[in-house]
C-alpha cells in the first residue's frame, strides 16, 4: 500500500470495544467462526453462550437476531424486574429464607410462553383478536389435553396483549395479594411486611411465615405452566421448516440487586433447559464466565449437579488465526472508506521493517506481539490497535516503536477493565494484584513469603465489605481465624490470579504456561499445589511494572 494513498488520522479507529457502539463495523466486518450456526440450530442444546468480557457474545447474539426470521430479544432492563425486587412478598420471603426459585421459574416460563405465542402469531399488540381461545384454535386443532393450558391463558387474557413489562408487574402484584391473604392482614401489619424487618419475629412466627410463604411460592400456578410447555410443543412441531429464537443478553449488568439477580439467572438457566422440549424453539442466553460461576456458587442446593447445566454451555474462544482475520476485516473497512476497494491486512499496516527482531531481538512479528498481549479477545486487540492508530497520525503504517509507546496506556486500561470485570466476585482483586507488582515475569511460588500473604490479606480483610460473600475476603477471614495456614492462603490467592487472567501456571521453569482463558476449567483450586511457577500475563506487565 502506497504512503501517498492512505495516511492514518489520530481520530481513526477499527471499531468500538463495546458491541452496542460498534454497529457499523459489526455489520460490515462480522466474523463467524462457527458459533452462529450452533446458536441457530434449535436441535443443538448448546444454548448458553459463555465468554469473558469482550469475547464477542453481544455481537454474536445481535447477528443471530438479525439473521433469524423469527426472533425476539428480551432486555432484562425492560422486564420490570426492579418491581419484583421491591415486591413486599419477595423481599419478606427472601429475608426469611423461603426458596423463591419456583416463583422465578414460573415468571420466566410465563414470559417465554407468551412471547412465543405472540411470535408465532406475529402479534404486536395492535388489532389483536379479543378471544384467546379463537387464536389458539386457529393455530392448533382442539385437544382436551390442552384444556388446562388454554384455561391458564384465558385467565391471563387481559395481560396477554400487553408489553412484557406490564405482564411481569401483574404477576408480582398477584403474588403480593396471595401472600397477604395466606399470612393474614393483621400478621402482615405486625410484621411490617416490607421485607427487611423480620429480626423481631419469634422463631415460632418465623417458622409459620416460612411454611405459609413456601406454600404461596410453590402454588404460583407452576403446574398450569407445565401444561403450557406441552401445548407449545404441539404448536411448534407443526412446521419443522421454521425456527424460533428468544435471545437474552446484558444479564451481567445491574438490572436488579445482586442477591435477586443470581436467583433469577439460575431460574432462567433452568427454564432454558426445560424449553428444549419444545421443537424448533431455542432460548439463547449470553453470560459472562465469572457470573455463571457466581450464580452456581451462590444458589447451589442439595442435589445440584453442575455438569448437567454445563452440557448446555457454549464457550466462546478465539484462535490466533481468527483474531488476525477479525482485525484484517476491520483494517480493510477503515482503509476502504477513504481510498481503495482493495483488501488490506494487518501485514500491510504494521511496518515489517521495524519488527520485533530489530527492536527486541525476538523472532515475533508485530501482530504476534500484539496478540500475545491480549486474553485472546477481540476487544483487547481492537483497543490495542486503536491506541496505536492514535499515535500514528499522518503516517501510512504503524511501526513497532509506536506499538511499544502505546503499550503502557493499553496495559493500564486493560488492568482497570479486569478489576471492573471481576469486582462482583473478587472486589479486592486490585489489592491482590499487588503480589505481582515489580516482580519478575516468572515468579517462583516459594518467593511469595508468608509476610507477603499476610500483608495482602490484611488489606483485604480491613477493606469495606462488598458483594455477596466475596471469595477473596473469605480467604482472609480463614487465615486470620487460623482455619488455614499461609501456604494454603497463598495457593488460593494464586488461583485467583490465574482464574482472572492476571497470571498463568507452570509446573517447571522449562514447561509451557497454562492460561485460564485458553483452557477453561483445566486447573481447579485443589490442583494449585502441583505447580511451582506463576507467570504474569503479558497484557498487564507494563501496568504492574513487571521486570
Short mmCIF file of C-alpha atoms in Angstrom, two decimals:
data_model
loop_
_atom_site.label_atom_id
_atom_site.label_comp_id
_atom_site.label_asym_id
_atom_site.label_seq_id
_atom_site.Cartn_x
_atom_site.Cartn_y
_atom_site.Cartn_z
CA UNK A 1 0.00 0.00 0.00
CA UNK A 2 1.48 3.34 -1.03
CA UNK A 3 2.02 6.02 1.60
CA UNK A 4 0.64 8.52 -0.92
CA UNK A 5 -2.70 6.77 -0.92
CA UNK A 6 -3.52 6.41 2.75
CA UNK A 7 -2.42 8.15 5.93
CA UNK A 8 -3.76 7.46 9.41
CA UNK A 9 -5.60 10.16 11.31
CA UNK A 10 -5.44 10.19 15.09
CA UNK A 11 -9.25 10.05 15.15
CA UNK A 12 -9.40 6.83 13.11
CA UNK A 13 -10.44 3.57 14.75
CA UNK A 14 -11.03 -0.03 13.75
CA UNK A 15 -14.23 -0.06 15.80
CA UNK A 16 -15.52 0.40 19.32
CA UNK A 17 -14.77 -2.07 22.10
CA UNK A 18 -18.46 -2.48 23.02
CA UNK A 19 -20.87 -4.13 20.60
CA UNK A 20 -23.66 -1.59 21.13
CA UNK A 21 -21.31 1.19 19.95
CA UNK A 22 -19.78 -0.85 17.13
CA UNK A 23 -22.77 -1.43 14.87
CA UNK A 24 -21.20 -0.05 11.70
CA UNK A 25 -18.12 -2.28 11.89
CA UNK A 26 -20.12 -5.29 13.08
CA UNK A 27 -22.43 -5.11 10.08
CA UNK A 28 -19.55 -4.78 7.65
CA UNK A 29 -16.89 -6.93 9.31
CA UNK A 30 -18.69 -9.59 11.34
CA UNK A 31 -16.67 -12.80 11.50
CA UNK A 32 -18.42 -16.08 12.23
CA UNK A 33 -16.04 -18.77 13.43
CA UNK A 34 -18.74 -21.46 13.60
CA UNK A 35 -20.60 -20.34 16.72
CA UNK A 36 -23.51 -18.71 14.85
CA UNK A 37 -24.58 -21.99 13.23
CA UNK A 38 -24.64 -23.69 16.63
CA UNK A 39 -26.79 -20.95 18.16
CA UNK A 40 -29.18 -21.00 15.19
CA UNK A 41 -29.63 -24.78 15.36
CA UNK A 42 -32.65 -25.48 17.57
CA UNK A 43 -31.67 -29.16 17.76
CA UNK A 44 -28.30 -28.32 19.29
CA UNK A 45 -28.79 -27.99 23.05
CA UNK A 46 -25.80 -25.69 23.50
CA UNK A 47 -27.75 -22.52 24.15
CA UNK A 48 -25.86 -20.68 26.89
CA UNK A 49 -23.07 -18.64 25.32
CA UNK A 50 -20.28 -18.35 27.88
CA UNK A 51 -17.37 -15.97 27.49
CA UNK A 52 -15.35 -13.32 29.20
CA UNK A 53 -16.00 -9.63 28.82
CA UNK A 54 -15.04 -8.55 25.30
CA UNK A 55 -15.12 -12.02 23.75
CA UNK A 56 -17.91 -11.04 21.33
CA UNK A 57 -21.03 -12.51 22.97
CA UNK A 58 -23.23 -9.48 22.28
CA UNK A 59 -22.01 -9.28 18.69
CA UNK A 60 -22.96 -12.92 18.10
CA UNK A 61 -26.41 -12.52 19.63
CA UNK A 62 -27.00 -9.33 17.66
CA UNK A 63 -26.18 -11.15 14.42
CA UNK A 64 -28.42 -14.08 15.45
CA UNK A 65 -31.31 -11.66 16.00
CA UNK A 66 -30.71 -10.14 12.56
CA UNK A 67 -30.49 -13.43 10.68
CA UNK A 68 -33.25 -15.37 12.43
CA UNK A 69 -36.61 -14.99 10.71
CA UNK A 70 -38.47 -15.46 13.98
CA UNK A 71 -36.55 -13.98 16.87
CA UNK A 72 -37.26 -11.76 19.81
CA UNK A 73 -34.64 -10.16 22.06
CA UNK A 74 -35.51 -9.68 25.72
CA UNK A 75 -33.69 -6.91 27.58
CA UNK A 76 -33.57 -7.53 31.36
CA UNK A 77 -33.76 -3.78 31.92
CA UNK A 78 -37.22 -3.76 30.30
CA UNK A 79 -38.71 -6.62 32.31
CA UNK A 80 -39.71 -4.54 35.34
CA UNK A 81 -37.57 -6.83 37.49
CA UNK A 82 -36.88 -3.96 39.86
CA UNK A 83 -40.63 -4.13 40.50
CA UNK A 84 -40.07 -7.72 41.66
CA UNK A 85 -37.15 -6.67 43.84
CA UNK A 86 -39.43 -4.15 45.57
CA UNK A 87 -42.30 -6.62 45.96
CA UNK A 88 -43.43 -6.89 49.57
CA UNK A 89 -43.79 -10.66 49.27
CA UNK A 90 -40.44 -11.24 47.54
CA UNK A 91 -38.50 -9.10 49.99
CA UNK A 92 -40.22 -10.54 53.05
CA UNK A 93 -39.91 -14.19 51.97
CA UNK A 94 -36.33 -13.72 50.82
CA UNK A 95 -35.41 -12.23 54.18
CA UNK A 96 -36.95 -15.28 55.90
CA UNK A 97 -35.06 -17.73 53.68
CA UNK A 98 -38.05 -19.01 51.70
CA UNK A 99 -36.99 -20.76 48.47
CA UNK A 100 -38.14 -18.38 45.73
CA UNK A 101 -36.87 -20.49 42.82
CA UNK A 102 -40.32 -21.92 41.90
CA UNK A 103 -41.75 -18.41 41.55
CA UNK A 104 -38.82 -17.16 39.50
CA UNK A 105 -39.08 -20.20 37.21
CA UNK A 106 -42.80 -19.52 36.87
CA UNK A 107 -42.05 -15.90 35.99
CA UNK A 108 -39.59 -16.73 33.19
CA UNK A 109 -41.78 -19.54 31.87
CA UNK A 110 -44.77 -17.24 31.71
CA UNK A 111 -42.78 -14.61 29.81
CA UNK A 112 -41.36 -17.17 27.35
CA UNK A 113 -44.72 -18.86 26.73
CA UNK A 114 -46.49 -15.59 25.96
CA UNK A 115 -43.66 -14.25 23.80
CA UNK A 116 -43.52 -17.46 21.77
CA UNK A 117 -47.26 -17.47 21.11
CA UNK A 118 -47.08 -13.79 20.13
CA UNK A 119 -44.10 -14.52 17.91
CA UNK A 120 -45.82 -17.48 16.27
CA UNK A 121 -48.90 -15.35 15.63
CA UNK A 122 -46.89 -12.27 14.65
CA UNK A 123 -48.75 -10.09 17.13
CA UNK A 124 -47.51 -6.65 18.02
CA UNK A 125 -50.33 -5.55 20.31
CA UNK A 126 -52.30 -3.86 17.52
CA UNK A 127 -55.51 -5.22 16.04
CA UNK A 128 -55.34 -8.38 18.13
CA UNK A 129 -58.30 -10.76 18.41
CA UNK A 130 -60.34 -10.43 21.59
CA UNK A 131 -60.88 -14.18 22.05
CA UNK A 132 -57.73 -16.00 23.04
CA UNK A 133 -59.38 -19.38 22.53
CA UNK A 134 -60.00 -18.47 18.91
CA UNK A 135 -56.36 -17.61 18.49
CA UNK A 136 -55.22 -20.98 19.86
CA UNK A 137 -57.86 -22.78 17.81
CA UNK A 138 -56.56 -21.09 14.66
CA UNK A 139 -53.10 -22.46 15.41
CA UNK A 140 -53.92 -25.92 16.73
CA UNK A 141 -56.94 -28.28 16.49
CA UNK A 142 -58.90 -28.73 19.72
CA UNK A 143 -57.42 -31.31 22.09
CA UNK A 144 -58.70 -31.90 25.62
CA UNK A 145 -55.17 -32.43 26.94
CA UNK A 146 -54.54 -28.72 26.36
CA UNK A 147 -57.60 -27.50 28.27
CA UNK A 148 -55.61 -26.55 31.39
CA UNK A 149 -53.07 -24.61 29.36
CA UNK A 150 -55.78 -22.74 27.46
CA UNK A 151 -57.60 -22.07 30.73
CA UNK A 152 -54.40 -20.51 32.10
CA UNK A 153 -54.03 -18.32 29.01
CA UNK A 154 -57.66 -17.25 29.29
CA UNK A 155 -57.09 -16.21 32.90
CA UNK A 156 -54.23 -14.03 31.78
CA UNK A 157 -56.00 -12.87 28.63
CA UNK A 158 -56.19 -9.33 29.92
CA UNK A 159 -52.43 -9.04 30.07
CA UNK A 160 -51.68 -11.32 27.14
CA UNK A 161 -51.56 -8.48 24.64
CA UNK A 162 -49.65 -6.11 26.89
CA UNK A 163 -45.93 -5.49 26.85
CA UNK A 164 -43.76 -7.95 28.79
CA UNK A 165 -43.06 -5.36 31.49
CA UNK A 166 -46.77 -5.00 32.30
CA UNK A 167 -47.25 -8.77 32.48
CA UNK A 168 -44.35 -9.09 34.94
CA UNK A 169 -45.85 -6.38 37.13
CA UNK A 170 -49.25 -8.10 37.10
CA UNK A 171 -47.75 -11.44 38.20
CA UNK A 172 -45.88 -9.73 41.02
CA UNK A 173 -48.99 -7.91 42.22
CA UNK A 174 -50.85 -11.22 42.34
CA UNK A 175 -48.06 -12.76 44.41
CA UNK A 176 -48.30 -9.90 46.92
CA UNK A 177 -52.07 -10.41 47.15
CA UNK A 178 -51.82 -14.19 47.67
CA UNK A 179 -49.11 -13.72 50.29
CA UNK A 180 -51.20 -11.19 52.21
CA UNK A 181 -54.22 -13.49 52.12
CA UNK A 182 -52.21 -16.51 53.26
CA UNK A 183 -50.39 -14.82 56.11
CA UNK A 184 -53.28 -12.61 57.21
CA UNK A 185 -53.65 -8.86 57.18
CA UNK A 186 -53.04 -8.42 60.89
CA UNK A 187 -49.92 -10.57 60.82
CA UNK A 188 -48.65 -8.64 57.83
CA UNK A 189 -49.12 -5.32 59.60
CA UNK A 190 -47.50 -6.58 62.79
CA UNK A 191 -44.53 -7.88 60.85
CA UNK A 192 -44.27 -4.62 58.92
CA UNK A 193 -44.45 -6.53 55.71
CA UNK A 194 -41.64 -4.74 53.88
CA UNK A 195 -39.08 -7.50 53.59
CA UNK A 196 -36.35 -6.14 55.82
CA UNK A 197 -37.79 -6.15 59.34
CA UNK A 198 -38.03 -9.81 60.36
CA UNK A 199 -35.43 -9.81 63.11
CA UNK A 200 -38.04 -9.02 65.78
CA UNK A 201 -40.15 -12.05 64.92
CA UNK A 202 -40.10 -15.01 67.26
CA UNK A 203 -38.78 -18.34 66.00
CA UNK A 204 -42.30 -19.73 66.05
CA UNK A 205 -43.60 -16.82 63.95
CA UNK A 206 -40.74 -17.25 61.51
CA UNK A 207 -41.45 -20.96 61.10
CA UNK A 208 -45.12 -20.22 60.47
CA UNK A 209 -44.35 -17.50 57.92
CA UNK A 210 -41.79 -19.70 56.15
CA UNK A 211 -44.28 -22.58 55.92
CA UNK A 212 -47.07 -20.38 54.60
CA UNK A 213 -44.70 -18.46 52.37
CA UNK A 214 -43.37 -21.63 50.75
CA UNK A 215 -46.95 -22.73 50.12
CA UNK A 216 -47.66 -19.43 48.35
CA UNK A 217 -44.48 -19.65 46.25
CA UNK A 218 -44.93 -23.31 45.33
CA UNK A 219 -48.56 -22.72 44.38
CA UNK A 220 -47.86 -19.90 41.94
CA UNK A 221 -49.58 -21.77 39.09
CA UNK A 222 -46.39 -23.63 38.22
CA UNK A 223 -48.36 -26.76 37.37
CA UNK A 224 -50.53 -24.79 34.96
CA UNK A 225 -47.45 -23.54 33.18
CA UNK A 226 -46.04 -27.06 32.82
CA UNK A 227 -49.07 -27.87 30.67
CA UNK A 228 -48.25 -24.86 28.51
CA UNK A 229 -44.90 -26.41 27.51
CA UNK A 230 -46.85 -29.40 26.17
CA UNK A 231 -49.17 -27.02 24.33
CA UNK A 232 -46.20 -25.17 22.84
CA UNK A 233 -44.59 -28.46 21.81
CA UNK A 234 -47.64 -29.31 19.73
CA UNK A 235 -47.87 -25.82 18.24
CA UNK A 236 -44.21 -25.55 17.20
CA UNK A 237 -43.86 -29.12 15.95
CA UNK A 238 -46.32 -28.45 13.11
CA UNK A 239 -43.85 -26.59 10.92
CA UNK A 240 -40.33 -28.01 11.04
CA UNK A 241 -39.05 -25.50 8.49
CA UNK A 242 -39.35 -22.55 10.85
CA UNK A 243 -37.02 -21.81 13.75
CA UNK A 244 -37.84 -19.53 16.65
CA UNK A 245 -35.31 -17.86 18.95
CA UNK A 246 -35.66 -16.00 22.22
CA UNK A 247 -32.43 -14.08 22.83
CA UNK A 248 -31.37 -12.72 26.22
CA UNK A 249 -28.26 -10.59 26.70
CA UNK A 250 -26.92 -7.98 29.15
CA UNK A 251 -27.52 -10.19 32.19
CA UNK A 252 -24.18 -9.12 33.65
CA UNK A 253 -25.40 -5.54 34.06
CA UNK A 254 -27.03 -4.16 37.20
CA UNK A 255 -30.65 -4.61 36.16
CA UNK A 256 -31.61 -5.65 39.69
CA UNK A 257 -29.93 -6.14 43.08
CA UNK A 258 -27.23 -8.84 43.01
CA UNK A 259 -28.81 -11.28 45.54
CA UNK A 260 -32.01 -11.38 43.50
CA UNK A 261 -30.15 -11.34 40.18
CA UNK A 262 -28.27 -14.60 40.77
CA UNK A 263 -31.52 -16.36 41.72
CA UNK A 264 -33.31 -15.03 38.65
CA UNK A 265 -30.43 -16.13 36.40
CA UNK A 266 -30.38 -19.60 37.96
CA UNK A 267 -34.13 -19.90 37.27
CA UNK A 268 -33.55 -18.61 33.72
CA UNK A 269 -30.89 -21.26 33.06
CA UNK A 270 -33.22 -23.99 34.33
CA UNK A 271 -36.04 -22.75 32.12
CA UNK A 272 -33.81 -22.66 29.05
CA UNK A 273 -33.22 -26.38 29.62
CA UNK A 274 -36.93 -27.07 30.16
CA UNK A 275 -37.84 -25.37 26.88
CA UNK A 276 -35.60 -27.78 24.98
CA UNK A 277 -38.70 -29.98 24.95
CA UNK A 278 -40.34 -27.51 22.56
CA UNK A 279 -39.29 -28.42 18.99
CA UNK A 280 -37.87 -25.76 16.66
CA UNK A 281 -37.52 -23.32 19.57
CA UNK A 282 -34.27 -22.21 21.19
CA UNK A 283 -33.72 -19.87 24.11
CA UNK A 284 -30.24 -18.37 23.72
CA UNK A 285 -28.58 -16.72 26.70
CA UNK A 286 -25.26 -14.86 26.91
CA UNK A 287 -23.44 -14.96 30.25
CA UNK A 288 -20.06 -13.83 31.44
CA UNK A 289 -17.86 -16.69 32.69
CA UNK A 290 -17.41 -15.25 36.17
CA UNK A 291 -21.14 -14.57 36.51
CA UNK A 292 -22.01 -18.20 35.72
CA UNK A 293 -19.60 -19.40 38.42
CA UNK A 294 -21.05 -16.92 40.91
CA UNK A 295 -24.64 -17.96 40.13
CA UNK A 296 -23.87 -21.63 40.72
CA UNK A 297 -21.86 -20.91 43.85
CA UNK A 298 -24.49 -18.71 45.49
CA UNK A 299 -27.54 -20.77 44.51
CA UNK A 300 -26.13 -24.26 44.94
CA UNK A 301 -28.57 -26.50 46.78
CA UNK A 302 -28.82 -30.15 47.75
CA UNK A 303 -28.72 -32.45 44.75
CA UNK A 304 -27.37 -29.77 42.41
CA UNK A 305 -25.35 -31.32 39.56
CA UNK A 306 -23.41 -28.65 37.72
CA UNK A 307 -22.36 -30.95 34.85
CA UNK A 308 -25.99 -31.18 33.71
CA UNK A 309 -26.03 -27.42 33.23
CA UNK A 310 -22.59 -27.25 31.67
CA UNK A 311 -23.77 -29.57 28.89
CA UNK A 312 -25.80 -26.59 27.62
CA UNK A 313 -22.80 -24.24 27.64
CA UNK A 314 -21.02 -22.98 24.53
CA UNK A 315 -17.64 -21.49 25.41
CA UNK A 316 -16.69 -18.60 23.12
CA UNK A 317 -12.97 -18.94 22.45
CA UNK A 318 -10.89 -17.27 19.72
CA UNK A 319 -7.87 -18.73 17.94
CA UNK A 320 -4.91 -16.60 16.92
CA UNK A 321 -5.88 -17.04 13.25
CA UNK A 322 -9.44 -15.84 13.90
CA UNK A 323 -8.16 -12.81 15.81
CA UNK A 324 -5.98 -11.82 12.87
CA UNK A 325 -8.81 -12.35 10.39
CA UNK A 326 -11.12 -10.20 12.56
CA UNK A 327 -8.56 -7.37 12.63
CA UNK A 328 -7.86 -7.67 8.89
CA UNK A 329 -11.53 -7.13 8.08
CA UNK A 330 -11.70 -4.04 10.22
CA UNK A 331 -8.50 -2.57 8.80
CA UNK A 332 -9.81 -3.14 5.27
CA UNK A 333 -13.08 -1.42 6.17
CA UNK A 334 -11.23 1.61 7.57
CA UNK A 335 -8.92 1.99 4.58
CA UNK A 336 -11.66 1.22 2.04
CA UNK A 337 -13.72 4.18 3.19
CA UNK A 338 -11.06 6.63 2.09
CA UNK A 339 -9.19 5.41 -0.91
CA UNK A 340 -9.48 1.84 -2.22
CA UNK A 341 -11.66 -1.22 -2.57
CA UNK A 342 -8.59 -3.43 -2.27
CA UNK A 343 -8.43 -5.79 0.68
CA UNK A 344 -5.84 -4.59 3.20
CA UNK A 345 -4.45 -6.71 6.02
CA UNK A 346 -2.55 -6.03 9.22
CA UNK A 347 0.63 -7.09 7.41
CA UNK A 348 0.18 -4.06 5.11
CA UNK A 349 -0.33 -1.70 8.05
CA UNK A 350 2.25 -2.98 10.52
CA UNK A 351 5.63 -1.92 9.13
CA UNK A 352 7.69 -5.11 8.51
CA UNK A 353 10.96 -3.13 8.53
CA UNK A 354 10.52 -2.21 12.19
CA UNK A 355 9.60 -5.54 13.72
CA UNK A 356 10.34 -7.28 16.99
CA UNK A 357 13.63 -8.65 15.66
CA UNK A 358 15.07 -5.16 15.35
CA UNK A 359 13.53 -3.66 18.49
CA UNK A 360 13.52 -6.53 20.98
CA UNK A 361 15.78 -9.12 19.40
CA UNK A 362 12.99 -11.74 19.05
CA UNK A 363 11.52 -13.56 16.08
CA UNK A 364 7.97 -12.38 16.81
CA UNK A 365 6.08 -10.41 14.22
CA UNK A 366 4.36 -7.22 15.31
CA UNK A 367 0.90 -8.83 15.16
CA UNK A 368 2.16 -11.80 17.21
CA UNK A 369 3.46 -9.36 19.79
CA UNK A 370 0.10 -7.60 19.99
CA UNK A 371 -2.00 -10.76 20.24
CA UNK A 372 0.26 -12.15 22.95
CA UNK A 373 -0.71 -9.07 24.96
CA UNK A 374 -4.41 -9.89 24.80
CA UNK A 375 -6.54 -12.52 26.52
CA UNK A 376 -7.49 -13.77 23.03
CA UNK A 377 -10.48 -11.44 22.94
CA UNK A 378 -11.45 -9.13 20.05
CA UNK A 379 -11.98 -6.24 22.48
CA UNK A 380 -8.34 -6.35 23.61
CA UNK A 381 -6.89 -6.35 20.10
CA UNK A 382 -9.24 -3.61 18.89
CA UNK A 383 -8.33 -1.47 21.91
CA UNK A 384 -4.57 -2.00 21.41
CA UNK A 385 -4.76 -1.23 17.68
CA UNK A 386 -6.83 1.91 18.27
CA UNK A 387 -4.22 3.17 20.75
CA UNK A 388 -1.54 2.59 18.11
CA UNK A 389 -3.54 4.47 15.45
CA UNK A 390 -3.86 7.46 17.78
CA UNK A 391 -0.06 7.70 17.88
CA UNK A 392 0.32 7.26 14.09
CA UNK A 393 -1.29 10.48 12.88
CA UNK A 394 -0.12 11.34 9.35
CA UNK A 395 1.68 8.01 8.85
CA UNK A 396 0.88 5.27 6.31
CA UNK A 397 1.91 2.41 8.61
CA UNK A 398 2.22 1.60 12.31
CA UNK A 399 5.82 0.94 13.23
CA UNK A 400 6.98 -1.10 16.18
CA UNK A 401 8.17 1.91 18.15
CA UNK A 402 4.55 3.13 18.14
CA UNK A 403 3.36 -0.23 19.47
CA UNK A 404 5.89 -0.04 22.31
CA UNK A 405 4.85 3.54 23.04
CA UNK A 406 1.13 2.66 23.05
CA UNK A 407 1.54 -0.38 25.28
CA UNK A 408 1.68 1.29 28.75
CA UNK A 409 -1.64 3.06 28.28
CA UNK A 410 -3.23 -0.04 26.79
CA UNK A 411 -1.91 -2.21 29.64
CA UNK A 412 -3.21 0.20 32.27
CA UNK A 413 -6.66 0.37 30.64
CA UNK A 414 -6.92 -3.42 30.38
CA UNK A 415 -5.89 -3.87 34.01
CA UNK A 416 -8.55 -1.43 35.17
CA UNK A 417 -11.13 -3.19 33.00
CA UNK A 418 -10.11 -6.53 34.52
CA UNK A 419 -10.69 -5.21 38.05
CA UNK A 420 -14.15 -3.99 36.98
CA UNK A 421 -14.97 -7.30 35.29
CA UNK A 422 -14.26 -9.33 38.44
CA UNK A 423 -15.40 -6.83 41.06
CA UNK A 424 -18.54 -8.81 41.89
CA UNK A 425 -16.58 -11.97 42.73
CA UNK A 426 -13.24 -10.54 43.87
CA UNK A 427 -13.77 -6.94 45.00
CA UNK A 428 -10.17 -6.80 46.33
CA UNK A 429 -8.53 -8.06 43.12
CA UNK A 430 -6.61 -4.80 42.75
CA UNK A 431 -5.12 -5.32 46.21
CA UNK A 432 -4.27 -8.95 45.47
CA UNK A 433 -2.58 -7.98 42.19
CA UNK A 434 -0.02 -6.15 44.33
CA UNK A 435 1.68 -9.52 44.79
CA UNK A 436 2.77 -9.30 41.14
CA UNK A 437 3.87 -5.67 41.12
CA UNK A 438 7.56 -5.01 40.38
CA UNK A 439 8.39 -8.72 40.37
CA UNK A 440 9.93 -10.80 37.55
CA UNK A 441 7.52 -12.02 34.86
CA UNK A 442 8.13 -15.59 36.06
CA UNK A 443 7.58 -15.90 39.81
CA UNK A 444 8.51 -18.93 41.87
CA UNK A 445 5.75 -19.76 44.36
CA UNK A 446 8.15 -20.03 47.27
CA UNK A 447 9.38 -16.47 46.63
CA UNK A 448 5.96 -15.25 47.82
CA UNK A 449 6.64 -15.18 51.55
CA UNK A 450 4.23 -15.69 54.44
CA UNK A 451 4.72 -12.00 55.22
CA UNK A 452 3.66 -11.10 51.65
CA UNK A 453 0.50 -13.19 52.04
CA UNK A 454 -0.33 -11.73 55.44
CA UNK A 455 0.22 -8.17 54.20
CA UNK A 456 -2.11 -8.56 51.19
CA UNK A 457 -4.82 -10.39 53.11
CA UNK A 458 -4.72 -7.85 55.93
CA UNK A 459 -5.61 -5.17 53.38
CA UNK A 460 -8.37 -7.40 52.01
CA UNK A 461 -9.71 -8.10 55.50
CA UNK A 462 -9.93 -4.48 56.62
CA UNK A 463 -11.41 -3.22 53.33
CA UNK A 464 -15.13 -2.31 53.41
CA UNK A 465 -17.30 -5.33 52.69
CA UNK A 466 -18.54 -5.54 49.10
CA UNK A 467 -20.69 -8.05 47.26
CA UNK A 468 -22.25 -11.28 48.48
CA UNK A 469 -19.75 -13.35 50.46
CA UNK A 470 -16.75 -12.34 48.28
CA UNK A 471 -14.26 -15.18 47.91
CA UNK A 472 -11.17 -13.03 48.49
CA UNK A 473 -12.49 -11.89 51.85
CA UNK A 474 -13.31 -15.49 52.77
CA UNK A 475 -9.63 -16.40 52.30
CA UNK A 476 -8.52 -13.52 54.52
CA UNK A 477 -11.05 -14.44 57.19
CA UNK A 478 -10.00 -18.11 57.12
CA UNK A 479 -6.33 -17.15 57.57
CA UNK A 480 -6.85 -14.75 60.47
CA UNK A 481 -9.23 -17.13 62.20
CA UNK A 482 -6.50 -19.82 61.88
CA UNK A 483 -8.67 -22.08 59.74
CA UNK A 484 -5.91 -22.25 57.12
CA UNK A 485 -2.17 -21.59 57.08
CA UNK A 486 -0.21 -19.13 54.94
CA UNK A 487 0.73 -21.75 52.34
CA UNK A 488 -2.89 -22.63 51.61
CA UNK A 489 -3.84 -18.96 51.63
CA UNK A 490 -1.04 -18.28 49.10
CA UNK A 491 -2.27 -21.09 46.83
CA UNK A 492 -5.80 -19.73 46.95
CA UNK A 493 -4.61 -16.23 46.11
CA UNK A 494 -2.53 -17.57 43.22
CA UNK A 495 -5.61 -19.40 41.94
CA UNK A 496 -7.49 -16.08 41.90
CA UNK A 497 -4.65 -14.54 39.89
CA UNK A 498 -4.85 -17.49 37.48
CA UNK A 499 -8.64 -17.60 37.18
CA UNK A 500 -8.95 -13.87 36.46
CA UNK A 501 -6.25 -14.00 33.79
CA UNK A 502 -3.60 -11.97 35.59
CA UNK A 503 -1.21 -14.92 35.62
CA UNK A 504 -0.72 -18.48 34.39
CA UNK A 505 0.73 -21.61 35.99
CA UNK A 506 3.85 -23.58 35.14
CA UNK A 507 4.97 -26.92 36.56
CA UNK A 508 8.64 -26.02 36.00
CA UNK A 509 10.69 -23.18 34.57
CA UNK A 510 11.11 -25.03 31.25
CA UNK A 511 7.45 -26.05 30.96
CA UNK A 512 4.71 -24.29 28.99
CA UNK A 513 2.40 -21.88 30.82
CA UNK A 514 -1.26 -22.80 31.26
CA UNK A 515 -3.69 -19.87 30.90
CA UNK A 516 -7.29 -19.91 32.15
CA UNK A 517 -8.61 -18.06 29.09
CA UNK A 518 -7.21 -20.75 26.77
CA UNK A 519 -8.10 -23.82 28.85
CA UNK A 520 -11.16 -23.02 30.97
CA UNK A 521 -11.77 -25.44 33.88
CA UNK A 522 -8.44 -27.22 33.24
CA UNK A 523 -6.99 -26.31 36.65
CA UNK A 524 -9.05 -26.30 39.83
CA UNK A 525 -8.14 -24.74 43.15
CA UNK A 526 -7.10 -28.13 44.54
CA UNK A 527 -4.55 -28.54 41.70
CA UNK A 528 -2.53 -25.43 42.53
CA UNK A 529 -0.03 -27.24 44.78
CA UNK A 530 1.14 -29.21 41.69
CA UNK A 531 2.64 -26.05 40.15
CA UNK A 532 5.85 -24.24 41.06
CA UNK A 533 5.74 -21.04 38.99
CA UNK A 534 3.39 -18.17 38.27
CA UNK A 535 3.84 -16.20 35.02
CA UNK A 536 2.41 -12.69 34.80
CA UNK A 537 0.22 -12.29 31.71
CA UNK A 538 1.88 -10.05 29.10
CA UNK A 539 -1.20 -7.81 28.83
CA UNK A 540 -0.67 -6.44 32.33
CA UNK A 541 3.13 -6.38 32.72
CA UNK A 542 3.63 -2.74 31.85
CA UNK A 543 0.83 -1.62 34.20
CA UNK A 544 2.25 -3.75 37.04
CA UNK A 545 5.86 -2.63 36.36
CA UNK A 546 6.90 -6.25 35.94
CA UNK A 547 10.64 -6.59 35.47
#
